[in-house]
Each structure stands twice: as structure tokens, then as C-alpha cells.
Coordinates of C-alpha atoms and ligand atoms in Angstrom, one line a residue:
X1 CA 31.2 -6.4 23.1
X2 CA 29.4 -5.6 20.1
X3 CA 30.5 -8.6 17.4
X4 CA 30.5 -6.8 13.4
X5 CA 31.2 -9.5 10.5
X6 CA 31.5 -8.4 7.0
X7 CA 28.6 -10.1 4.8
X8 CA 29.5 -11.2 1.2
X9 CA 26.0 -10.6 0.5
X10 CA 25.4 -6.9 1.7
X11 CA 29.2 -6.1 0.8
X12 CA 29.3 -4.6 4.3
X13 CA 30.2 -4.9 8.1
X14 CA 27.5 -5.1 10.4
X15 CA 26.3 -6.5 13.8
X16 CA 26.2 -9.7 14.3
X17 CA 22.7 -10.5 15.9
X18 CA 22.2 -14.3 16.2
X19 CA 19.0 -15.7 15.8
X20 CA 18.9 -17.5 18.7
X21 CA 21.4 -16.3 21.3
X22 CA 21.3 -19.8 23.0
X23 CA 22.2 -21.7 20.0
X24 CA 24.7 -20.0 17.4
X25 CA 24.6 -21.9 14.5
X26 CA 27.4 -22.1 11.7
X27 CA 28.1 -24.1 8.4
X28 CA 31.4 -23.8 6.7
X29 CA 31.7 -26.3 3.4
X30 CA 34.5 -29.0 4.4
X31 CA 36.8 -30.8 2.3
X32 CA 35.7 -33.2 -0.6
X33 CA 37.6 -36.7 1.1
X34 CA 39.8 -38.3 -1.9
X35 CA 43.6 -37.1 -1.3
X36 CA 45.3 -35.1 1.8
X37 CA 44.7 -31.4 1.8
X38 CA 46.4 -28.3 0.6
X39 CA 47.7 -25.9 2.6
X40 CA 45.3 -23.8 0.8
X41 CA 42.5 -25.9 2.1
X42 CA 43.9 -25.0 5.6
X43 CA 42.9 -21.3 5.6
X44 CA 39.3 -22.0 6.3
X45 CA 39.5 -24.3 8.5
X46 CA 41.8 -22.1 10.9
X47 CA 39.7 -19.1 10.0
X48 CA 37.0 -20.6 10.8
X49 CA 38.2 -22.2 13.7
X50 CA 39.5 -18.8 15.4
X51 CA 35.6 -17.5 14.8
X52 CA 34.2 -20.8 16.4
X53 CA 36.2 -20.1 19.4
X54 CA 35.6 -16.3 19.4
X55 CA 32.0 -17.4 18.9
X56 CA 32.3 -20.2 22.2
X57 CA 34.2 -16.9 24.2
X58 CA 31.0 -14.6 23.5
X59 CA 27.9 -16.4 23.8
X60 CA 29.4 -20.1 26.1
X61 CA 30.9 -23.4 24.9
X62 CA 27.2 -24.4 24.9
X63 CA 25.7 -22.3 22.9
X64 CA 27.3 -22.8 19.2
X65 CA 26.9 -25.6 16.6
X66 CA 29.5 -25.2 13.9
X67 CA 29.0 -27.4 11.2
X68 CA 31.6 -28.7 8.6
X69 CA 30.4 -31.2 5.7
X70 CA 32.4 -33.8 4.6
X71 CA 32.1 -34.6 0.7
X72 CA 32.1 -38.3 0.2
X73 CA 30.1 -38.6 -3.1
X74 CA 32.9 -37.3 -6.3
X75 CA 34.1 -38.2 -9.3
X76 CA 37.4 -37.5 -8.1
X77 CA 36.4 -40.1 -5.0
X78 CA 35.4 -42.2 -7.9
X79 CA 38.3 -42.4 -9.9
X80 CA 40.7 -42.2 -7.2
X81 CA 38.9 -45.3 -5.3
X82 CA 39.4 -47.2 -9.3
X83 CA 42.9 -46.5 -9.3
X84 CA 44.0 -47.4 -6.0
X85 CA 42.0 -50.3 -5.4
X86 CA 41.2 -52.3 -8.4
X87 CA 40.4 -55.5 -7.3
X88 CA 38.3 -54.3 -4.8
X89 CA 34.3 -53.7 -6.1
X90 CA 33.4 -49.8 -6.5
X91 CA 32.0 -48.8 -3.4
X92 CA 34.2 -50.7 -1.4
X93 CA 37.0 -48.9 -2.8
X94 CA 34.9 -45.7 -2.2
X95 CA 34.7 -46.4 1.3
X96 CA 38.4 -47.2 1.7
X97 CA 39.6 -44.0 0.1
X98 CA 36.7 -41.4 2.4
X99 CA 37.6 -43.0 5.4
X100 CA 41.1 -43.4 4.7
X101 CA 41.4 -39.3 3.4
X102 CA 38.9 -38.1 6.6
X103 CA 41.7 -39.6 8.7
X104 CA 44.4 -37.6 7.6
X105 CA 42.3 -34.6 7.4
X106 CA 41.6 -35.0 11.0
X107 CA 45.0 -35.7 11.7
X108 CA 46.5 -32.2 9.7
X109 CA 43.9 -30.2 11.2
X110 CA 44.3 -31.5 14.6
X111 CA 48.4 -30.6 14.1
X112 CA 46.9 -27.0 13.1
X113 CA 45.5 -26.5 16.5
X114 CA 42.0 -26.5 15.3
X115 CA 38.8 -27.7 17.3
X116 CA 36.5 -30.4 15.8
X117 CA 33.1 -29.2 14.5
X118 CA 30.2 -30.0 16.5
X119 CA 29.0 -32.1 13.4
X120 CA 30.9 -33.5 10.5
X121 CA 27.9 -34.9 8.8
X122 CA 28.9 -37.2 5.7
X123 CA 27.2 -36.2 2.1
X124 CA 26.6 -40.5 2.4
X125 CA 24.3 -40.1 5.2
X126 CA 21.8 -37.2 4.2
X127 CA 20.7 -38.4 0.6
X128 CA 16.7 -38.8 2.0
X129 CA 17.4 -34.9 2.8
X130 CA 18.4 -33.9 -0.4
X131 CA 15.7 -36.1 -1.9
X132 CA 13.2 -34.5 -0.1
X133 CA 14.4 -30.7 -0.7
X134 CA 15.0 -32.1 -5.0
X135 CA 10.9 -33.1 -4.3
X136 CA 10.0 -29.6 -2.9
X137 CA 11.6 -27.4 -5.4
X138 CA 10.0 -30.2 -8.1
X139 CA 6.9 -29.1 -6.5
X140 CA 7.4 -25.7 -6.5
X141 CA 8.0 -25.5 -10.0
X142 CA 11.5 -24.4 -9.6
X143 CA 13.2 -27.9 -10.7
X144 CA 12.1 -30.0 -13.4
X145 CA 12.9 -33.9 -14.6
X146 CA 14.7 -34.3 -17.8
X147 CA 16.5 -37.7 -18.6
X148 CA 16.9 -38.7 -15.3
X149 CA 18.3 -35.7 -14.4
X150 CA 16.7 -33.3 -11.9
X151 CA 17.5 -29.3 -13.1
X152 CA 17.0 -26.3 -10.9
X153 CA 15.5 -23.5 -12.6
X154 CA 17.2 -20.1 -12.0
X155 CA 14.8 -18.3 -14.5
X156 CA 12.2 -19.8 -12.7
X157 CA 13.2 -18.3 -9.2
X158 CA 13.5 -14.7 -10.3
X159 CA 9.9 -15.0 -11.9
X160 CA 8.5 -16.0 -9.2
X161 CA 7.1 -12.9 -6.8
X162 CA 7.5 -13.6 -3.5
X163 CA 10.1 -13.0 -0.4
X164 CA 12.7 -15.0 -2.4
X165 CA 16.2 -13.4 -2.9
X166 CA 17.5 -12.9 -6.5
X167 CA 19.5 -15.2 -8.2
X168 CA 23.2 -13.9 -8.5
X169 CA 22.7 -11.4 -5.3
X170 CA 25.2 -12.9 -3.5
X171 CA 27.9 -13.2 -6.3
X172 CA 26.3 -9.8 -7.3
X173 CA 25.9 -11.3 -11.2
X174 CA 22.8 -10.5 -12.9
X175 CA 21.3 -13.9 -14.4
X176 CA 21.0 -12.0 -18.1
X177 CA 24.7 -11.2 -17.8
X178 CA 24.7 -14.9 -17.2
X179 CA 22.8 -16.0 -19.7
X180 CA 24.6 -13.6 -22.3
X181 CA 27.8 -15.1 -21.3
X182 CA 26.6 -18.4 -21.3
X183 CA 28.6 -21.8 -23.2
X184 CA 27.3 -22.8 -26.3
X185 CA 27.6 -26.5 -25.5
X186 CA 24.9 -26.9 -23.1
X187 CA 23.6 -30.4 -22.0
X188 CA 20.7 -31.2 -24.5
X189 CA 18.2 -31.9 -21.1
X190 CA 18.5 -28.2 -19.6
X191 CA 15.9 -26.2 -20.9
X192 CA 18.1 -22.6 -20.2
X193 CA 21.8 -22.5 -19.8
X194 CA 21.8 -21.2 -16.3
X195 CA 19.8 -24.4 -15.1
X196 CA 21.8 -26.5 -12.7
X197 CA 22.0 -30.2 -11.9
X198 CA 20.1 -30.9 -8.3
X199 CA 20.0 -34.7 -9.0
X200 CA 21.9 -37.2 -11.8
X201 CA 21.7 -40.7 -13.4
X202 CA 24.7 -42.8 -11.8
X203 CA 27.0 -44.5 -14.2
X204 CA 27.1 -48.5 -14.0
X205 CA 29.2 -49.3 -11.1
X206 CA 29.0 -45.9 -9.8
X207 CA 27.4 -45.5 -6.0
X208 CA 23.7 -44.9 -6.6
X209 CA 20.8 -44.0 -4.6
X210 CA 16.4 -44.1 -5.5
X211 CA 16.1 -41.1 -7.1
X212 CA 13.8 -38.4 -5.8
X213 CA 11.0 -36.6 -8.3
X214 CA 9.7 -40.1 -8.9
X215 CA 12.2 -41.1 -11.5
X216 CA 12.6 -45.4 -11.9
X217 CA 16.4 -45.2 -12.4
X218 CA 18.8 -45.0 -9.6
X219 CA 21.1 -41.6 -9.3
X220 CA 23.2 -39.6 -7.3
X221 CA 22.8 -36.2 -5.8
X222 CA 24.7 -32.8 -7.2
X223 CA 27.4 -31.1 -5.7
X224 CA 25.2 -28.2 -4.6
X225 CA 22.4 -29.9 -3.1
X226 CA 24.1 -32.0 -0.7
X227 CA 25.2 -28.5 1.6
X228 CA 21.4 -27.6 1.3
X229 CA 20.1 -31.1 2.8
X230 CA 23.0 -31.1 5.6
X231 CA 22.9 -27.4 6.5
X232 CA 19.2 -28.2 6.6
X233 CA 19.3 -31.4 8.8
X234 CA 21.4 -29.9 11.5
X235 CA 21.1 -26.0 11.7
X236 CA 17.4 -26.0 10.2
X237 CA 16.1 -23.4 7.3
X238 CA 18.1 -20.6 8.2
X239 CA 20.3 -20.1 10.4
X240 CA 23.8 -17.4 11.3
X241 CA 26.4 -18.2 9.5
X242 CA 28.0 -19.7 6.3
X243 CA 31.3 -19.4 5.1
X244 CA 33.8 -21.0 3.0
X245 CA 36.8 -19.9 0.4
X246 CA 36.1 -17.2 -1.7
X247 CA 36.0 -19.5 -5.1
X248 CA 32.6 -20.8 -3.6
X249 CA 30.8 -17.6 -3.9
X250 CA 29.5 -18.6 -7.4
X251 CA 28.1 -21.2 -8.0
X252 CA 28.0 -23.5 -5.2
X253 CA 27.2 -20.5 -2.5
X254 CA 25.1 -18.4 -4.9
X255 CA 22.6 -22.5 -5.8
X256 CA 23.1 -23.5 -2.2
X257 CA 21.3 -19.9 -1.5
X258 CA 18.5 -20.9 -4.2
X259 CA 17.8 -24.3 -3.2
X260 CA 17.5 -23.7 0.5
X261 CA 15.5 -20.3 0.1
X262 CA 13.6 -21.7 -2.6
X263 CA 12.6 -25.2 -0.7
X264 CA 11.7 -23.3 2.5
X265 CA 9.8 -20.1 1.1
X266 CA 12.5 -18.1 3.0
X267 CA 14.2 -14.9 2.2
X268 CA 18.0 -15.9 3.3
X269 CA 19.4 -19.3 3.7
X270 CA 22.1 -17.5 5.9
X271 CA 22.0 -14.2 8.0
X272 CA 26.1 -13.6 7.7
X273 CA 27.9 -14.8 4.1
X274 CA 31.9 -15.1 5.1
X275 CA 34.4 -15.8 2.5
X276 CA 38.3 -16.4 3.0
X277 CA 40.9 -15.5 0.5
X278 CA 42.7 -17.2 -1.4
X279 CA 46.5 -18.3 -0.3
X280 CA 49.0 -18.2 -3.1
X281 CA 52.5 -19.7 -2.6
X282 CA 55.5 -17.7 -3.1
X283 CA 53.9 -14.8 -4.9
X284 CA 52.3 -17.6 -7.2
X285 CA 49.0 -19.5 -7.6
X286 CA 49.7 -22.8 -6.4
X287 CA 49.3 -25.7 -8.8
X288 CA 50.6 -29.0 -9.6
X289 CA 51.9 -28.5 -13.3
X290 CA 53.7 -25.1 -11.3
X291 CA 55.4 -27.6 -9.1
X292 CA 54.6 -25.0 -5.8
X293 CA 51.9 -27.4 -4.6
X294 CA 51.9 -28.0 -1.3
X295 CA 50.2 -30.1 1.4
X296 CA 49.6 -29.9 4.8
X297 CA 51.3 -33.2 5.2
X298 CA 54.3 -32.4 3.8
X299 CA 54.8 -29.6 5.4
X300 CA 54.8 -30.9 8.6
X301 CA 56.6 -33.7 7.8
X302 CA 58.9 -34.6 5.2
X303 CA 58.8 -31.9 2.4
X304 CA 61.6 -29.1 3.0
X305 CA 59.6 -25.6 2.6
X306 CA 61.9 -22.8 2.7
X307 CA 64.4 -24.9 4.0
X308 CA 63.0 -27.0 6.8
X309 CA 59.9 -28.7 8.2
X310 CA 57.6 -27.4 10.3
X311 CA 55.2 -27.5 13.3
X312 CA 51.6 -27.2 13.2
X313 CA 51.4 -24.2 15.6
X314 CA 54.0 -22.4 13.5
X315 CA 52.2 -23.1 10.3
X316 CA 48.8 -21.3 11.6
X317 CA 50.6 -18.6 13.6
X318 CA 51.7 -17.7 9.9
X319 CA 48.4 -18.1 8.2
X320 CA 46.6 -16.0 11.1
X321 CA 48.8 -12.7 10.3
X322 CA 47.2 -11.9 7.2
X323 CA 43.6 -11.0 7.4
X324 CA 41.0 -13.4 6.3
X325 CA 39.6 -11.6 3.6
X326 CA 42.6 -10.7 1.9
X327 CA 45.2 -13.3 -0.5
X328 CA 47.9 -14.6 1.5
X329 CA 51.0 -15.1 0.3
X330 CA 52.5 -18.5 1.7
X331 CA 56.6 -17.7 1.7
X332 CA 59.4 -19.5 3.8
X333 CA 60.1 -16.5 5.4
X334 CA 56.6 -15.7 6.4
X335 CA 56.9 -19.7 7.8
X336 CA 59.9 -18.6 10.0
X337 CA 59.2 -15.6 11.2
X338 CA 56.1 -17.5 12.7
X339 CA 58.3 -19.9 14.2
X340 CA 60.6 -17.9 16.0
X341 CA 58.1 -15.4 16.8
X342 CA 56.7 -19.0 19.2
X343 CA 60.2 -20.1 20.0
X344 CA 60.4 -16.1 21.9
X345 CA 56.7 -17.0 23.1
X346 CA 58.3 -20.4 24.5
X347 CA 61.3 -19.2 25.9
X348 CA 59.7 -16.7 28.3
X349 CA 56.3 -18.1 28.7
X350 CA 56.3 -21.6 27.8
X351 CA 56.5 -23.3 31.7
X352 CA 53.2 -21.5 33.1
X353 CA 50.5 -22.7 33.5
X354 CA 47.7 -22.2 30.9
X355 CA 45.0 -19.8 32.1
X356 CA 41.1 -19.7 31.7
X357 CA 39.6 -17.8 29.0
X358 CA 37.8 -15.9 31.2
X359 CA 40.5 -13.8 31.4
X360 CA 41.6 -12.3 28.2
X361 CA 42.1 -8.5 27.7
X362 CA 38.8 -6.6 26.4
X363 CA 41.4 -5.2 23.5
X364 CA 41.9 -8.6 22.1
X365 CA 38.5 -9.0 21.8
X366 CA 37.4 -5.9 20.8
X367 CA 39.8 -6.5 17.6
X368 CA 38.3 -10.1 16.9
X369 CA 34.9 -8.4 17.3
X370 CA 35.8 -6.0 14.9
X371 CA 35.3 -8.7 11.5
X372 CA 38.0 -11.4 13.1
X373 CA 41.0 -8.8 12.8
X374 CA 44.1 -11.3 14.0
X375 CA 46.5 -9.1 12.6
X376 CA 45.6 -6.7 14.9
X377 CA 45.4 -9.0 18.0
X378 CA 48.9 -10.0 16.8
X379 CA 49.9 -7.0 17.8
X380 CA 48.2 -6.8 20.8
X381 CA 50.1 -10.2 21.9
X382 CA 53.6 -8.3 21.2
X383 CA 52.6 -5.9 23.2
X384 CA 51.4 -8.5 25.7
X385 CA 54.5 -10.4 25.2
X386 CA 56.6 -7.8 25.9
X387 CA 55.4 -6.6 29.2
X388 CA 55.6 -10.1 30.4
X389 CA 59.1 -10.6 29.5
X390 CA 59.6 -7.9 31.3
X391 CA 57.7 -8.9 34.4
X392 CA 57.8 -12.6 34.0
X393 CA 56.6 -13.0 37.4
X394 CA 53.2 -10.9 37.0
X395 CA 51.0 -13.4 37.7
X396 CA 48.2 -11.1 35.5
X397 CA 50.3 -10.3 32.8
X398 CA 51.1 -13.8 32.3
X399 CA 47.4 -15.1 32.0
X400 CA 46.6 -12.3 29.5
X401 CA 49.2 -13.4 27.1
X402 CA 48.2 -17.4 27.6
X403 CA 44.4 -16.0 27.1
X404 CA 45.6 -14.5 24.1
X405 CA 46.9 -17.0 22.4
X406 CA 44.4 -19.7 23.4
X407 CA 41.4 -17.6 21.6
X408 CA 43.9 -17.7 18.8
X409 CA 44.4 -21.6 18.8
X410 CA 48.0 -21.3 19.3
X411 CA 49.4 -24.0 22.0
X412 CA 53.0 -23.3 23.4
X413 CA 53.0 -26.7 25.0
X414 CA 51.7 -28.2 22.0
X415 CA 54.5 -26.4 20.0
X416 CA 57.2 -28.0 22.2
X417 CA 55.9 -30.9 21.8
X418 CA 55.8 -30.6 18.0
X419 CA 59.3 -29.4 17.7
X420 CA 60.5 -32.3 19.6
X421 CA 59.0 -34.6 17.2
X422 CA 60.1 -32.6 14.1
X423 CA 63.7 -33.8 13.1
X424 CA 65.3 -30.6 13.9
X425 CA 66.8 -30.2 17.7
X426 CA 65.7 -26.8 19.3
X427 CA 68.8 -25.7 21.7
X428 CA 67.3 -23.2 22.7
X429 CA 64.4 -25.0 23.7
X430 CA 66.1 -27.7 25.8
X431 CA 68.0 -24.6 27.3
X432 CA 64.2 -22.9 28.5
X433 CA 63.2 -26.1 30.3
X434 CA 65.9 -26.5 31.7
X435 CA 66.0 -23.0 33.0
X436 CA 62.5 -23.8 34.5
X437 CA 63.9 -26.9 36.0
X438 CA 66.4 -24.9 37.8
X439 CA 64.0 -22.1 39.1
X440 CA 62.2 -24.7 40.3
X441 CA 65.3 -26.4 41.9
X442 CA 64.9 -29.9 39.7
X443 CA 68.5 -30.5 39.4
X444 CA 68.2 -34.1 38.5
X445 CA 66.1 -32.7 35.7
X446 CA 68.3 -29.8 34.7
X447 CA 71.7 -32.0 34.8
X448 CA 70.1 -34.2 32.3
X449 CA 69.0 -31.5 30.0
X450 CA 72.6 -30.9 30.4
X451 CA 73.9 -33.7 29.9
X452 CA 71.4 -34.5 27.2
X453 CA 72.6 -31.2 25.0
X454 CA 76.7 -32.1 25.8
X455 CA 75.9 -35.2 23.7
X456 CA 75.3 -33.5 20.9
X457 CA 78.3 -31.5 21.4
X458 CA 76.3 -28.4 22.7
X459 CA 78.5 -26.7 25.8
X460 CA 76.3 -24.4 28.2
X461 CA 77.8 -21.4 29.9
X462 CA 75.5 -19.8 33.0
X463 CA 76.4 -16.5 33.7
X464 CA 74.7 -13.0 34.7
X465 CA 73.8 -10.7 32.1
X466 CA 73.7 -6.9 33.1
X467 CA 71.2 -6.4 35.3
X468 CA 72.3 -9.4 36.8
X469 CA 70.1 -11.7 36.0
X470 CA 71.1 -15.4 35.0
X471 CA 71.5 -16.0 31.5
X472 CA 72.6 -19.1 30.2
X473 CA 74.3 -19.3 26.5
X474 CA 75.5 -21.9 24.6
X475 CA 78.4 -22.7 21.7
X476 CA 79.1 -26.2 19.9
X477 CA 81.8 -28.0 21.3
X478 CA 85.4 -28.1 19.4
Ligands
LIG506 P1 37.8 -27.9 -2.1 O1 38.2 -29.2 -1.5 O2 38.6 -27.5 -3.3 O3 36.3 -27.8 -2.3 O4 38.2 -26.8 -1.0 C1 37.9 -26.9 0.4 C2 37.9 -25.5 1.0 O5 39.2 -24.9 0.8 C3 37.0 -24.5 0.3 O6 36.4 -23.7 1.4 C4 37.8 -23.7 -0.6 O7 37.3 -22.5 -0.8 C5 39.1 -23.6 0.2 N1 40.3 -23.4 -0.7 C6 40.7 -24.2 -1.7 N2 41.9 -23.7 -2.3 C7 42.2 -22.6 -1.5 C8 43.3 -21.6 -1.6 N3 44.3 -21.7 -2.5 N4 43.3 -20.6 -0.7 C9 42.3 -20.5 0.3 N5 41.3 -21.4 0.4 C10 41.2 -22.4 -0.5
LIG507 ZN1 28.9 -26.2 0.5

């Protein structure tokens, strides 16, 4: 199955050819570690995630590196680590606050149903990269020294005639334009207003490194650069894929694309540029002087969102039904039409057995082949669902829908077990196992369902329903 991605770059969809068919290699930019993550921060990572595994389905488990950075060098780290921990000297605090942050964002994601990268290199732990790439372009005549600082040249880029892209291709900006449009309040050490900051003096106190470009003082890298050194470090000087939120097109994409090409004398830094859009809540940008601002955390905890809490698996069946390249508008309603849409999925499917991914219908991945169209394969699952519910016992039926929705990252089991946990009791969840327990003649285990739901004052009734099949219903107890 022919694989077609859209490319930011070209503005169109094309065939996917990997470089290397053995070894598919992909970098999307990970979260900058110094509070928990939005729910906007979320999209990526379970777009993403649905391409790794779509990626792992078409070329083997073995064959894909995916890549996610984690930021750990910020002013916001910075600050954050000051306010939190003020006894504590600066880089200890620094330290407290990544690791501390990196937790929880494993934690959310995990709750998301999303694999861990191959790699989740640390900014921290690739400063001789980014050295040596700030020395090369130095060399190159692309950067230059100016107070400490280290400045990448656009200007100088587009002068040069070689195989090297143009600056602003992929945020198709032309660098006059750019210039034209630039602030008037430039930094006295740039020498054009389009140059950007590869490497900076460190304030005292501040975590500081040897500085590259053989400056004396002690620094600390730019934003941009540190993508460059660890995209570089682990996939090499080009490789398949990069992807990110759309707000990264321009700049950090567009100088991540300059450094890399310009360090390596190379004509792409990526062959496929993938950008998600952006997830708006209730119809409005989220922010925190809006008051709409929204964590992961909360909302599968303790925050009410449209009423209730909610379970990981329900919170990215909702964010996979808009395509990735189009805004998403995060509503409650969108939240529980997800979750009822699993709590069906559980009722009929939830006690078999999870199936190999060998086996999932050539439609579902024709339409993830087709640039990662989930709405589509959302349909497909329906379609799926319903056959089964009415066959429940076709054995083939029943892995095609499980296939389905383990290339998708959604987890029945893992959704019961969520729902248990969150602090709302699921009747009719209790009612499914205990309907498997009786099919599979567990009384013991369907007596104490049972008994379990009389407690709280919930009376079952078994019956027939017309075609004479059993049917159990329930009412609260007066
Ligand atoms: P940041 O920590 O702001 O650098 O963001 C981490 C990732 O989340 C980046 O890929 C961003 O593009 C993405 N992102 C941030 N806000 C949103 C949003 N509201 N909707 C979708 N993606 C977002
Ligand atoms: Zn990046």
C-alpha cells in the first residue's frame, strides 16, 4: 500500500519513499519540560503517535526510529525552577523542575494511549552537537560572533549558490518581505534583522556551557539549534520525517531547516514536513487570561470539562476525529460522544481477546495511507463495529475491529480500566462483564457483580429481548 503524506514544504501530497526502507527515521519537536502539558500539546503527540504505529504496521516494529526532543534548557525552566525552589542553587532547581515535568508528561501521554519514542534525547545532553554544527556554519560563513553571541545569517544563505534551499521556502515567506516587515528595535550585535541567535552569553547563575566559535565566556545554546544537533545525533543529516504543530513552521522549522542544510551542504534537512493544527477550546483560542485553559491533567483527573472527568482513551478517540491538518475544536460534547462511542465499543467487544496487527482490513489502511485520514477509518470502525454486533461470535469480524482500533491507539481494556479509576461508576460497564462472566458460566463472578451493583442501589432485571436473546436492564432501587 502506496503510503501519500502531505509536505508543508511542496504544499502537496505525495509518496512517501523512505530513504532507507530498513530504518524509517522521524523527528517530531517534544515538549519544553517546566509545567504539565496542554491539551493542545496533546494533538501531536497522538498524531504523531497514530503515524509511528502506521509507520511500525508498513515497514516492521524494527525498522522505525521516531524521535521526540525534550526541551530542558528555557527561560521559562529558569524562572519556574527560581520560584519554586528558592533555597535550592540554580541548576539544582533546574533539574528538579525537568525531571519533575518529564514525569508527568510521560505519565499524561501514557493515559493517552501513546507509545514512547525510540529516543527522547534531552537538549542537556547534546550541547558538543550544537557546538560543533554553531562551529561549521561559523566556518561556512553563514554565522558570525558578535558579543558573545553567535548569529546565523539568513542573507548569507540565499547568497550563497549552491544546492542549498531558500530561506522562507518552507514558511513560503520571501526573506525581503521579511526584512520589509522587520522590528525596528533590533539587538545592536545582529548585523540584519532577519539574523537569528544560534548561540548566547548565559546570565550569572544561569546554566552555562564553553561556548563554541572560540568565544572565552560561557553560554547557552538557542532555541533552534538544539533540534539541529539532536535530529542530527540520532537520525543523521537528513532523514524522512519532521513534524510538529503548525505554529512551528516559522521560525523554529523554517532555522532548524537552515542550520542543518547549511551545516551539512545538503539540499533538505527533511524529505516529508508534517504540521498539525491547532486545537481551540469551545470555539475559542485557549488561554489563560480566557480562563478555557486546559491541561491534560486535569482533564483526566480533577477538573470537570463539560461536566465530568474523563479517560485517556476517550480524550484521544475525540482528538483523532478531526483530521490532523485541520483546527479542532475541543467541546464537551465532542469529549462524550467519544466516550460513549467506547462505552458501545466495550459493551459488545470489550471481553475478546486482542488480535495481532497482522490482521487489519486493507481499507483501514488504505485510508491511513491516504495522508493519516482517521476520520475516515472512524468510519470504517462503525462499519466494523456494526457487523460485529451483529455477529458477535465471528471470530474474523471480531479481530478486524480489535486491529482497528489498535493501529488507532485506542485500548478497550485500558478504557475499563480507566473508567474504574475515574470517580464516576459505569453500570453499564459492570453489567458487560458480568454478562461475559455468565457466558462463560463464572457465576461466583457474576453474583458479585451483582451483588456489587445492588449496593449502590442498582437492581438488574435479565430478560429476552425480541429475538430472544438475553438482555439484561437495570433501574435504581426505591
Ligand atoms: P510548546 O511546548 O509550546 O513548544 O508546544 C509543544 C508542541 O505542541 C508543539 O508541537 C506545538 O506546535 C504544539 N501545540 C502547542 N499548542 C497547540 C495547540 N493549541 N494546538 C495544537 N498543537 C499545539
Ligand atoms: Zn524543534
Amino acid at each position: 500500500m502506496a503510503l501519500r503524506l502531505y509536505d508543508t514544504l511542496t504544499k502537496d501530497k505525495r509518496d512517501f519513499a523512505p530513504l532507507d526502507r530498513s530504518n524509517v527515521r522521524m523527528y517530531v519537536c517534544g515538549p519544553t519540560v517546566y509545567d504539565f502539558a496542554h491539551i493542545g500539546n496533546a494533538r501531536p503527540v497522538i498524531v504523531f503517535d497514530v503515524l509511528f504505529r502506521l509507520l511500525r504496521h508498513l515497514y516492521g516494529a524494527d525498522h522505525v526510529k521516531y524521535v521526540r526532543n525534550i526541551t530542558d534548557v528555557d527561560d521559562k525552566i529558569n524562572d519556574r525552577a527560581a520560584r519554586d525552589y528558592p533555597g535550592l542553587p540554580l541548576n539544582e532547581a533546574i533539574r528538579k523542575v525537568t525531571e519533575q515535568t518529564e514525569r508527568q508528561f510521560h505519565d499524561d501521554v501514557d493515559a493517552l494511549g501513546c507509545l514512547r519514542p525510540s529516543i527522547e534525547p534531552r537538549a542537556t545532553e547534546h550541547i558538543g552537537e550544537m557546538r560543533s554544527i554553531i562551529d561549521r556554519l561559523v566556518a561556512g560563513g553563514f554565522a558570525y560572533v558578535a558579543e558573545d553571541h553567535v548569529l546565523f545569517s539568513p542573507q548569507a544563505m540565499n547568497a550563497a549558490n549552491s544546492i542549498l534551499p531558500r530561506y522562507g521556502s518552507l514558511a513560503n515567506r520571501s526573506l525581503d518581505e521579511m526584512i520589509a516587515g522587520a522590528r525596528v528595535d533590533v539587538a545592536p550585535y545582529k548585523r540584519d534583522a532577519t539574523d537569528f541567535v544560534l548561540w548566547k552569553p548565559s546570565k550569572p547563575g544561569e546554566p552555562s556551557w564553553p561556548s563554541p566559535a572560540g568565544i572565552a565566556t560561557q553560554g547557552r545554546p538557542g532555541w533552534h539549534i538544539e533540534c539541529s544537533a539532536m535530529a542530527w545525533k540520532h537520525l543523521g543529516e537528513t532523514f524522512d520525517i519532521h513534524g510538529g504543530g503548525i505554529d512551528l513552521v516559522f521560525p523554529h522549522h523554517e532555522n532548524e531547516v537552515a542550520q542543518s542544510c547549511c551545516a551539512f551542504h545538503t539540499d533538505r534537512m527533511a524529505t516529508t514536513w508534517m504540521h498539525n493544527g491547532f486545537l481551540q477550546v469551545e470555539g475559542e483560542k485557549m488561554s489563560k487570561s480566557l480562563g478555557n485553559f486546559v491541561t491534560i491533567r486535569e482533564l483526566l483527573g480533577s477538573y470537570k470539562f463539560g461536566g465530568r472527568t474523563w479517560e485517556g482513551a476517550a480524550l484521544r478517540y475525540a482528538m483523532l476525529t478531526t483530521h490532523y491538518r485541520q483546527p479542532i475544536d475541543w467541546t464537551g460534547a465532542r469529549l462524550l460522544w467519544a466516550r460513549n462511542k467506547l462505552v458501545e465499543f466495550f459493551k459488545v467487544a470489550g471481553s475478546q481477546a486482542s488480535v495481532d496487527e497482522e490482521e487489519v482490513d486493507e481499507r483501514v489502511v488504505a485510508a491511513l495511507c491516504d495522508d493519516l485520514n482517521v476520520p475516515h477509518v472512524i468510519v470504517e470502525l462503525d462499519r466494523q463495529f456494526l457487523e460485529l454486533k451483529h455477529r458477535p461470535e465471528d471470530k474474523g469480524k471480531a479481530a478486524a475491529f480489535h486491529a482497528t482500533l489498535k493501529l488507532l491507539g485506542v485500548n478497550l481494556s485500558e478504557f475499563d480500566r480507566q473508567i474504574g479509576r475515574s470517580e464516576e461508576n459505569l453500570i453499564e460497564v459492570k453489567i458487560a462483564h458480568r454478562n461475559a462472566a455468565r457466558r462463560a458460566k463464572d457465576w461466583t463472578e457474576s453474583d458479585r457483580i451483582r451483588d456489587e451493583l445492588a449496593a449502590m442501589g442498582v437492581v438488574l432485571k435479565d430478560g429476552k429481548d425480541a429475538d430472544g436473546k438475553p438482555i439484561t436492564t437495570w433501574e435504581i432501587a426505591r
